[in-house]
Structures are given as structure tokens and as C-alpha cells.
Amino acid sequence: MARRNRQPKGPSLVLGLALLIVLLSGGFAVFKLAGGGSSGDFRGLTSLNVSEYLENSKSLQGNVYMVEGRVEDQLGWSLDGRVLMVVSQGEPVGVKVPADFSDQNIQAGQSFAFKVRVVEGGILLVEALEKA
């Protein structure tokens, strides 16, 4: 009984695999841009209306919002975390960044998206953040 010669399929197999890798990479990029990556924490969040917050922050207690803005200054630091002044929608607001985020390098002039919870006293407590 004669055996058939089993040779690789040649360049068509290599091109097929390369095309598959390109398509998967493109799909991953679209997924990240659509908010499926680390920004998934921010999907579906309402942006904080800063003027409403400044008018009556206590009425928003317990709610979770997204704040996008530029860090202007660090107002304070302790072992519990730090307080930043962030300009969002043209208005300065203070956000408290817990010590859990001490590994983040946050500097004045950088833009961030913050997931914040309005806690007692109307303080904006950061629950998640990412550079914008």
C-alpha cells in the first residue's frame, strides 16, 4: 500500500494564521475602545453634574458618578490617602483618593477619569481611576 506524501500546506497556512492573529488583535482593540477593558468600571455611570454638586452636595450622598478632569493640585496627604483638586466642567472640586491607590503616580496637569461615591458630608471618595 502506497503512502501519501504529507507536506505542509505552504504559504496559505502561514497567511491564514497571520490573518487570524490580525483579526483577533483588531477585535481586542475595538473591545478596549468600546469600554470593555479596565474602563469597564466606568460604563453606565452618570457624569457628575458639578454645578449641581457644588450647589447641594449632600443631596447626592450615596450615589456613584464619573468625574473626568484635570488634576490641578494636591491639597493634602496622610496615611489614609490624599485630597486632590480636580477641575471638571470648568469648576474645581475636591476628591479624596484612598491609600489603596498609593501605587498610582498622580501629578498636577494629568487628566483622569474617576469613579466616585458621594459619602457623608458630600465628600467625593474615589473608588476607581484611570488616566484619560
Coordinates of N, CA, C and O in Angstrom, one line a residue:
M1 N 0.8 -1.2 0.0 CA 0.0 0.0 0.0 C 0.9 1.2 0.0 O 1.8 1.4 0.8
A2 N 0.6 2.1 -0.9 CA 1.5 3.3 -1.0 C 1.0 4.4 0.0 O -0.1 4.6 0.2
R3 N 2.0 5.1 0.5 CA 1.7 6.2 1.5 C 1.7 7.5 0.7 O 2.4 7.7 -0.2
R4 N 0.8 8.4 1.2 CA 0.7 9.7 0.6 C 1.7 10.6 1.2 O 2.0 10.5 2.4
N5 N 2.3 11.4 0.4 CA 3.3 12.4 0.9 C 2.6 13.5 1.6 O 1.7 14.2 1.1
R6 N 2.8 13.7 2.9 CA 2.2 14.7 3.7 C 3.1 15.9 3.9 O 4.0 15.9 4.8
Q7 N 2.9 16.9 3.1 CA 3.7 18.1 3.2 C 2.9 19.2 3.8 O 1.6 19.2 3.6
P8 N 3.5 20.1 4.4 CA 2.8 21.3 4.9 C 2.1 22.0 3.8 O 2.5 21.9 2.6
K9 N 1.0 22.7 4.1 CA 0.2 23.4 3.1 C 0.9 24.6 2.5 O 0.4 25.2 1.6
G10 N 2.1 24.9 3.0 CA 2.9 26.0 2.5 C 2.4 27.4 2.9 O 1.9 27.6 4.0
P11 N 2.6 28.4 2.1 CA 2.3 29.8 2.5 C 0.8 30.0 2.8 O 0.5 30.9 3.6
S12 N -0.1 29.3 2.3 CA -1.5 29.5 2.6 C -1.8 29.3 4.1 O -2.6 30.0 4.7
L13 N -1.2 28.3 4.7 CA -1.4 28.1 6.1 C -0.8 29.2 7.0 O -1.4 29.7 7.9
V14 N 0.4 29.7 6.6 CA 1.0 30.8 7.3 C 0.2 32.1 7.2 O 0.0 32.8 8.1
L15 N -0.2 32.3 6.0 CA -1.1 33.5 5.7 C -2.4 33.5 6.5 O -2.8 34.5 7.0
G16 N -3.0 32.3 6.5 CA -4.2 32.1 7.3 C -4.0 32.4 8.8 O -4.9 33.1 9.4
L17 N -3.0 31.9 9.3 CA -2.7 32.1 10.8 C -2.4 33.6 11.0 O -2.8 34.2 12.0
A18 N -1.6 34.2 10.1 CA -1.3 35.7 10.3 C -2.6 36.5 10.2 O -2.8 37.4 11.0
L19 N -3.5 36.2 9.3 CA -4.8 36.9 9.2 C -5.6 36.7 10.4 O -6.2 37.7 10.9
L20 N -5.6 35.5 11.0 CA -6.4 35.2 12.2 C -5.8 36.1 13.4 O -6.6 36.7 14.1
I21 N -4.5 36.2 13.5 CA -3.9 37.0 14.6 C -4.2 38.5 14.4 O -4.6 39.1 15.4
V22 N -4.2 39.0 13.2 CA -4.6 40.4 12.9 C -6.0 40.6 13.3 O -6.3 41.6 13.9
L23 N -6.9 39.7 12.9 CA -8.3 39.9 13.2 C -8.6 39.9 14.7 O -9.4 40.7 15.2
L24 N -7.9 39.0 15.4 CA -8.1 38.9 16.9 C -7.6 40.2 17.5 O -8.2 40.7 18.5
S25 N -6.4 40.7 17.1 CA -5.9 41.9 17.6 C -6.8 43.1 17.4 O -7.0 43.9 18.2
G26 N -7.3 43.2 16.2 CA -8.3 44.2 15.9 C -9.5 44.2 16.7 O -10.0 45.2 17.2
G27 N -10.0 43.0 16.9 CA -11.2 42.8 17.8 C -10.9 43.2 19.2 O -11.7 43.8 19.9
F28 N -9.7 42.9 19.7 CA -9.3 43.3 21.1 C -9.3 44.8 21.2 O -9.7 45.4 22.1
A29 N -8.7 45.5 20.1 CA -8.6 46.9 20.1 C -10.0 47.6 20.2 O -10.2 48.5 20.9
V30 N -10.9 47.1 19.4 CA -12.3 47.6 19.4 C -12.9 47.4 20.7 O -13.6 48.2 21.3
F31 N -12.7 46.2 21.3 CA -13.2 45.9 22.7 C -12.7 46.9 23.7 O -13.5 47.4 24.5
K32 N -11.5 47.2 23.7 CA -10.9 48.2 24.6 C -11.5 49.6 24.4 O -11.8 50.3 25.3
L33 N -11.6 50.0 23.1 CA -12.1 51.3 22.8 C -13.6 51.5 23.2 O -14.1 52.5 23.5
A34 N -14.3 50.4 23.1 CA -15.7 50.4 23.5 C -16.0 50.4 25.0 O -17.1 50.4 25.4
G35 N -14.9 50.3 25.7 CA -15.0 50.3 27.2 C -15.1 48.9 27.8 O -15.5 48.8 29.0
G36 N -14.6 47.9 27.1 CA -14.7 46.6 27.7 C -13.4 46.2 28.5 O -13.4 45.2 29.1
G37 N -12.4 47.1 28.5 CA -11.2 46.8 29.3 C -11.3 47.3 30.7 O -12.3 47.2 31.3
S38 N -10.2 47.9 31.1 CA -10.2 48.4 32.5 C -11.2 49.5 32.7 O -11.6 49.7 33.9
S39 N -11.6 50.2 31.7 CA -12.6 51.2 31.8 C -14.0 50.7 32.0 O -15.0 51.4 32.1
G40 N -14.1 49.3 32.1 CA -15.4 48.7 32.4 C -16.0 49.2 33.7 O -17.3 49.2 33.8
D41 N -15.2 49.6 34.6 CA -15.7 50.2 35.9 C -16.6 51.4 35.7 O -17.4 51.8 36.5
F42 N -16.4 52.1 34.6 CA -17.0 53.4 34.3 C -18.2 53.3 33.4 O -18.9 54.3 33.2
R43 N -18.4 52.2 32.8 CA -19.5 52.0 31.8 C -20.8 52.2 32.6 O -21.0 51.6 33.7
G44 N -21.7 52.9 32.0 CA -23.0 53.1 32.6 C -23.1 54.1 33.7 O -24.2 54.3 34.2
L45 N -22.0 54.7 34.1 CA -22.0 55.7 35.2 C -22.5 57.0 34.6 O -22.1 57.4 33.5
T46 N -23.2 57.7 35.4 CA -23.6 59.1 35.1 C -22.5 60.0 35.4 O -21.9 59.9 36.5
S47 N -22.2 61.0 34.5 CA -21.2 62.0 34.9 C -21.8 62.9 35.9 O -23.0 63.3 35.9
L48 N -20.9 63.3 36.9 CA -21.3 64.2 37.9 C -21.6 65.6 37.4 O -20.8 66.1 36.6
N49 N -22.8 66.1 37.6 CA -23.1 67.5 37.3 C -22.5 68.4 38.3 O -23.0 68.5 39.5
V50 N -21.3 69.0 38.0 CA -20.5 69.7 39.0 C -21.3 70.9 39.6 O -21.2 71.1 40.8
S51 N -22.0 71.6 38.8 CA -22.7 72.8 39.3 C -23.8 72.3 40.3 O -24.0 72.9 41.4
E52 N -24.5 71.2 40.0 CA -25.4 70.7 41.0 C -24.8 70.2 42.3 O -25.3 70.4 43.4
Y53 N -23.6 69.5 42.1 CA -22.8 69.1 43.2 C -22.4 70.2 44.1 O -22.5 70.2 45.4
L54 N -21.9 71.3 43.5 CA -21.4 72.4 44.3 C -22.6 73.2 45.0 O -22.4 73.7 46.1
E55 N -23.8 73.1 44.4 CA -25.0 73.8 45.0 C -25.5 73.0 46.2 O -25.8 73.6 47.2
N56 N -25.5 71.7 46.1 CA -26.1 70.9 47.2 C -25.5 69.5 47.2 O -26.2 68.5 46.7
S57 N -24.3 69.3 47.6 CA -23.6 68.0 47.6 C -24.3 66.9 48.5 O -24.2 65.8 48.1
K58 N -24.8 67.4 49.6 CA -25.4 66.4 50.5 C -26.6 65.7 49.9 O -26.9 64.5 50.3
S59 N -27.3 66.3 48.9 CA -28.5 65.6 48.3 C -28.0 64.5 47.4 O -28.9 63.7 47.0
L60 N -26.8 64.4 47.1 CA -26.3 63.4 46.2 C -25.6 62.2 47.0 O -25.1 61.3 46.4
Q61 N -25.6 62.2 48.3 CA -25.0 61.2 49.1 C -25.4 59.8 48.7 O -26.6 59.6 48.5
G62 N -24.5 58.9 48.7 CA -24.7 57.5 48.4 C -24.7 57.2 46.9 O -24.6 56.0 46.5
N63 N -24.7 58.2 46.1 CA -24.7 58.0 44.6 C -23.3 57.8 44.1 O -22.3 58.3 44.7
V64 N -23.2 57.1 43.0 CA -21.9 56.9 42.3 C -21.9 57.6 41.0 O -22.8 57.5 40.2
Y65 N -20.8 58.3 40.7 CA -20.7 59.1 39.4 C -19.3 58.9 38.8 O -18.4 58.4 39.5
M66 N -19.2 59.4 37.6 CA -17.9 59.5 37.0 C -17.5 61.0 36.9 O -18.4 61.9 36.6
V67 N -16.3 61.3 37.3 CA -15.8 62.7 37.2 C -14.6 62.6 36.3 O -13.6 61.9 36.6
E68 N -14.6 63.4 35.2 CA -13.5 63.5 34.3 C -12.9 64.9 34.5 O -13.6 65.8 34.5
G69 N -11.6 64.9 34.7 CA -11.0 66.3 34.8 C -9.5 66.2 34.9 O -8.9 65.2 34.9
R70 N -9.0 67.4 35.1 CA -7.5 67.6 35.2 C -7.1 67.9 36.6 O -7.7 68.7 37.3
V71 N -6.1 67.2 37.1 CA -5.6 67.4 38.5 C -4.8 68.7 38.5 O -3.9 68.9 37.7
E72 N -5.3 69.6 39.3 CA -4.6 70.9 39.5 C -3.6 71.0 40.6 O -2.6 71.6 40.5
D73 N -4.0 70.3 41.7 CA -3.1 70.4 42.9 C -3.4 69.3 43.8 O -4.5 68.7 43.8
Q74 N -2.4 68.9 44.7 CA -2.7 68.0 45.8 C -2.9 68.9 47.0 O -2.0 69.6 47.4
L75 N -4.0 68.8 47.6 CA -4.4 69.7 48.7 C -3.9 69.1 50.1 O -3.7 69.9 51.0
G76 N -3.7 67.8 50.2 CA -3.3 67.2 51.4 C -2.9 65.8 51.2 O -3.4 65.1 50.2
W77 N -2.2 65.2 52.2 CA -1.7 63.9 52.1 C -1.6 63.3 53.5 O -1.2 64.0 54.5
S78 N -2.1 62.1 53.7 CA -1.9 61.4 55.0 C -1.8 59.9 54.7 O -1.9 59.5 53.6
L79 N -1.6 59.1 55.8 CA -1.6 57.6 55.6 C -2.9 57.1 55.0 O -2.9 56.0 54.5
D80 N -4.0 57.8 55.2 CA -5.3 57.4 54.7 C -5.5 57.7 53.2 O -6.4 57.1 52.6
G81 N -4.6 58.5 52.7 CA -4.8 58.9 51.3 C -4.4 60.3 51.0 O -3.7 60.9 51.8
R82 N -4.9 60.8 49.9 CA -4.7 62.2 49.6 C -5.9 62.9 49.1 O -6.9 62.2 48.6
V83 N -5.9 64.2 49.1 CA -7.0 65.0 48.6 C -6.5 65.8 47.4 O -5.5 66.5 47.5
L84 N -7.2 65.7 46.3 CA -6.8 66.4 45.1 C -7.8 67.4 44.7 O -9.0 67.2 44.9
M85 N -7.3 68.5 44.1 CA -8.2 69.5 43.5 C -8.2 69.1 42.0 O -7.2 69.1 41.3
V86 N -9.4 68.8 41.5 CA -9.6 68.4 40.1 C -10.6 69.4 39.4 O -11.6 69.8 40.0
V87 N -10.2 69.9 38.3 CA -11.1 70.8 37.5 C -11.9 70.0 36.5 O -11.3 69.3 35.7
S88 N -13.2 70.0 36.7 CA -14.1 69.3 35.9 C -15.2 70.2 35.5 O -15.8 70.9 36.3
Q89 N -15.6 70.2 34.2 CA -16.6 71.1 33.7 C -16.3 72.6 34.0 O -17.2 73.3 34.3
G90 N -15.0 72.9 34.1 CA -14.7 74.3 34.4 C -14.7 74.7 35.8 O -14.4 75.9 36.2
E91 N -15.0 73.8 36.7 CA -15.2 74.1 38.1 C -14.2 73.2 38.9 O -14.0 72.0 38.6
P92 N -13.6 73.8 40.0 CA -12.7 72.9 40.9 C -13.5 72.1 41.9 O -14.5 72.7 42.5
V93 N -13.2 70.9 42.0 CA -13.8 70.0 43.0 C -12.7 69.2 43.7 O -11.7 68.9 43.1
G94 N -13.0 68.9 45.0 CA -12.0 68.1 45.7 C -12.4 66.7 45.7 O -13.6 66.3 45.8
V95 N -11.4 65.8 45.5 CA -11.7 64.3 45.5 C -10.7 63.7 46.5 O -9.6 64.1 46.5
K96 N -11.2 62.8 47.3 CA -10.4 62.1 48.2 C -10.0 60.7 47.6 O -10.8 59.9 47.2
V97 N -8.7 60.5 47.5 CA -8.1 59.3 46.9 C -7.6 58.5 48.0 O -6.6 58.8 48.7
P98 N -8.2 57.3 48.3 CA -7.8 56.5 49.4 C -6.3 55.9 49.2 O -5.8 55.9 48.1
A99 N -5.7 55.5 50.3 CA -4.4 55.0 50.2 C -4.3 53.7 49.3 O -3.2 53.4 48.9
D100 N -5.4 53.1 49.0 CA -5.4 51.9 48.1 C -4.8 52.3 46.8 O -4.3 51.4 46.1
F101 N -4.8 53.5 46.4 CA -4.3 54.0 45.1 C -2.9 54.6 45.3 O -2.5 55.4 44.4
S102 N -2.2 54.3 46.3 CA -0.9 54.9 46.5 C 0.1 54.5 45.5 O 1.1 55.1 45.3
D103 N -0.2 53.4 44.8 CA 0.7 53.0 43.7 C 0.6 53.8 42.4 O 1.3 53.6 41.5
Q104 N -0.5 54.6 42.4 CA -0.7 55.4 41.2 C 0.1 56.7 41.3 O 0.1 57.4 42.3
N105 N 0.7 57.1 40.2 CA 1.5 58.3 40.2 C 0.6 59.4 39.6 O 0.4 59.5 38.4
I106 N 0.0 60.2 40.5 CA -0.9 61.2 40.2 C -0.2 62.6 40.3 O 0.2 62.9 41.5
Q107 N -0.1 63.3 39.3 CA 0.6 64.6 39.3 C -0.3 65.7 38.7 O -1.2 65.4 37.9
A108 N 0.0 66.9 39.2 CA -0.7 68.1 38.6 C -0.5 68.1 37.1 O 0.5 67.9 36.6
G109 N -1.6 68.5 36.4 CA -1.6 68.6 35.0 C -2.1 67.3 34.2 O -2.3 67.4 33.1
Q110 N -2.2 66.2 34.9 CA -2.6 65.0 34.3 C -4.2 64.9 34.3 O -4.8 65.4 35.3
S111 N -4.7 64.3 33.3 CA -6.2 64.1 33.2 C -6.5 62.7 33.6 O -5.9 61.8 33.2
F112 N -7.6 62.6 34.4 CA -8.1 61.3 34.9 C -9.6 61.2 34.7 O -10.3 62.2 34.7
A113 N -10.0 60.0 34.7 CA -11.5 59.7 34.9 C -11.5 59.0 36.3 O -10.8 58.0 36.6
F114 N -12.4 59.5 37.1 CA -12.6 59.0 38.5 C -14.0 58.4 38.6 O -14.9 59.0 38.3
K115 N -14.1 57.2 39.2 CA -15.3 56.7 39.7 C -15.4 57.1 41.2 O -14.6 56.7 42.0
V116 N -16.4 57.9 41.5 CA -16.5 58.5 42.8 C -17.9 58.2 43.5 O -18.9 58.0 42.8
R117 N -17.9 58.0 44.8 CA -19.1 57.9 45.5 C -19.2 59.1 46.4 O -18.2 59.5 47.0
V118 N -20.4 59.7 46.5 CA -20.6 60.9 47.3 C -20.9 60.3 48.7 O -21.9 59.6 48.9
V119 N -20.0 60.5 49.7 CA -20.1 60.0 51.0 C -20.6 61.1 52.0 O -20.8 62.2 51.6
E120 N -20.6 60.7 53.3 CA -21.1 61.7 54.3 C -20.3 63.0 54.2 O -19.1 63.0 54.0
G121 N -21.1 64.1 54.3 CA -20.5 65.4 54.2 C -20.3 65.9 52.8 O -19.8 66.9 52.5
G122 N -20.8 65.1 51.8 CA -20.7 65.4 50.4 C -19.3 65.2 49.8 O -19.0 65.8 48.7
I123 N -18.5 64.5 50.5 CA -17.1 64.2 50.0 C -17.1 63.2 48.8 O -17.9 62.2 48.9
L124 N -16.3 63.5 47.8 CA -16.2 62.6 46.7 C -15.1 61.7 46.9 O -13.9 62.0 46.9
L125 N -15.4 60.4 47.2 CA -14.5 59.4 47.5 C -14.2 58.5 46.3 O -15.1 57.9 45.7
V126 N -13.0 58.4 45.9 CA -12.6 57.7 44.6 C -12.6 56.2 44.9 O -12.1 55.7 45.8
E127 N -13.4 55.5 44.0 CA -13.4 54.1 44.1 C -12.6 53.4 43.0 O -12.2 52.2 43.1
A128 N -12.4 54.1 41.9 CA -11.6 53.6 40.7 C -11.1 54.9 40.0 O -11.7 55.9 40.0
L129 N -10.0 54.7 39.3 CA -9.4 55.8 38.5 C -8.6 55.2 37.3 O -8.1 54.1 37.4
E130 N -8.6 56.0 36.3 CA -7.7 55.7 35.2 C -7.3 57.0 34.4 O -8.1 58.0 34.4
K131 N -6.1 57.0 33.9 CA -5.7 58.2 33.1 C -6.5 58.3 31.9 O -6.8 57.3 31.2
A132 N -6.8 59.5 31.6 CA -7.7 59.8 30.4 C -6.8 60.2 29.2 O -5.7 60.5 29.4

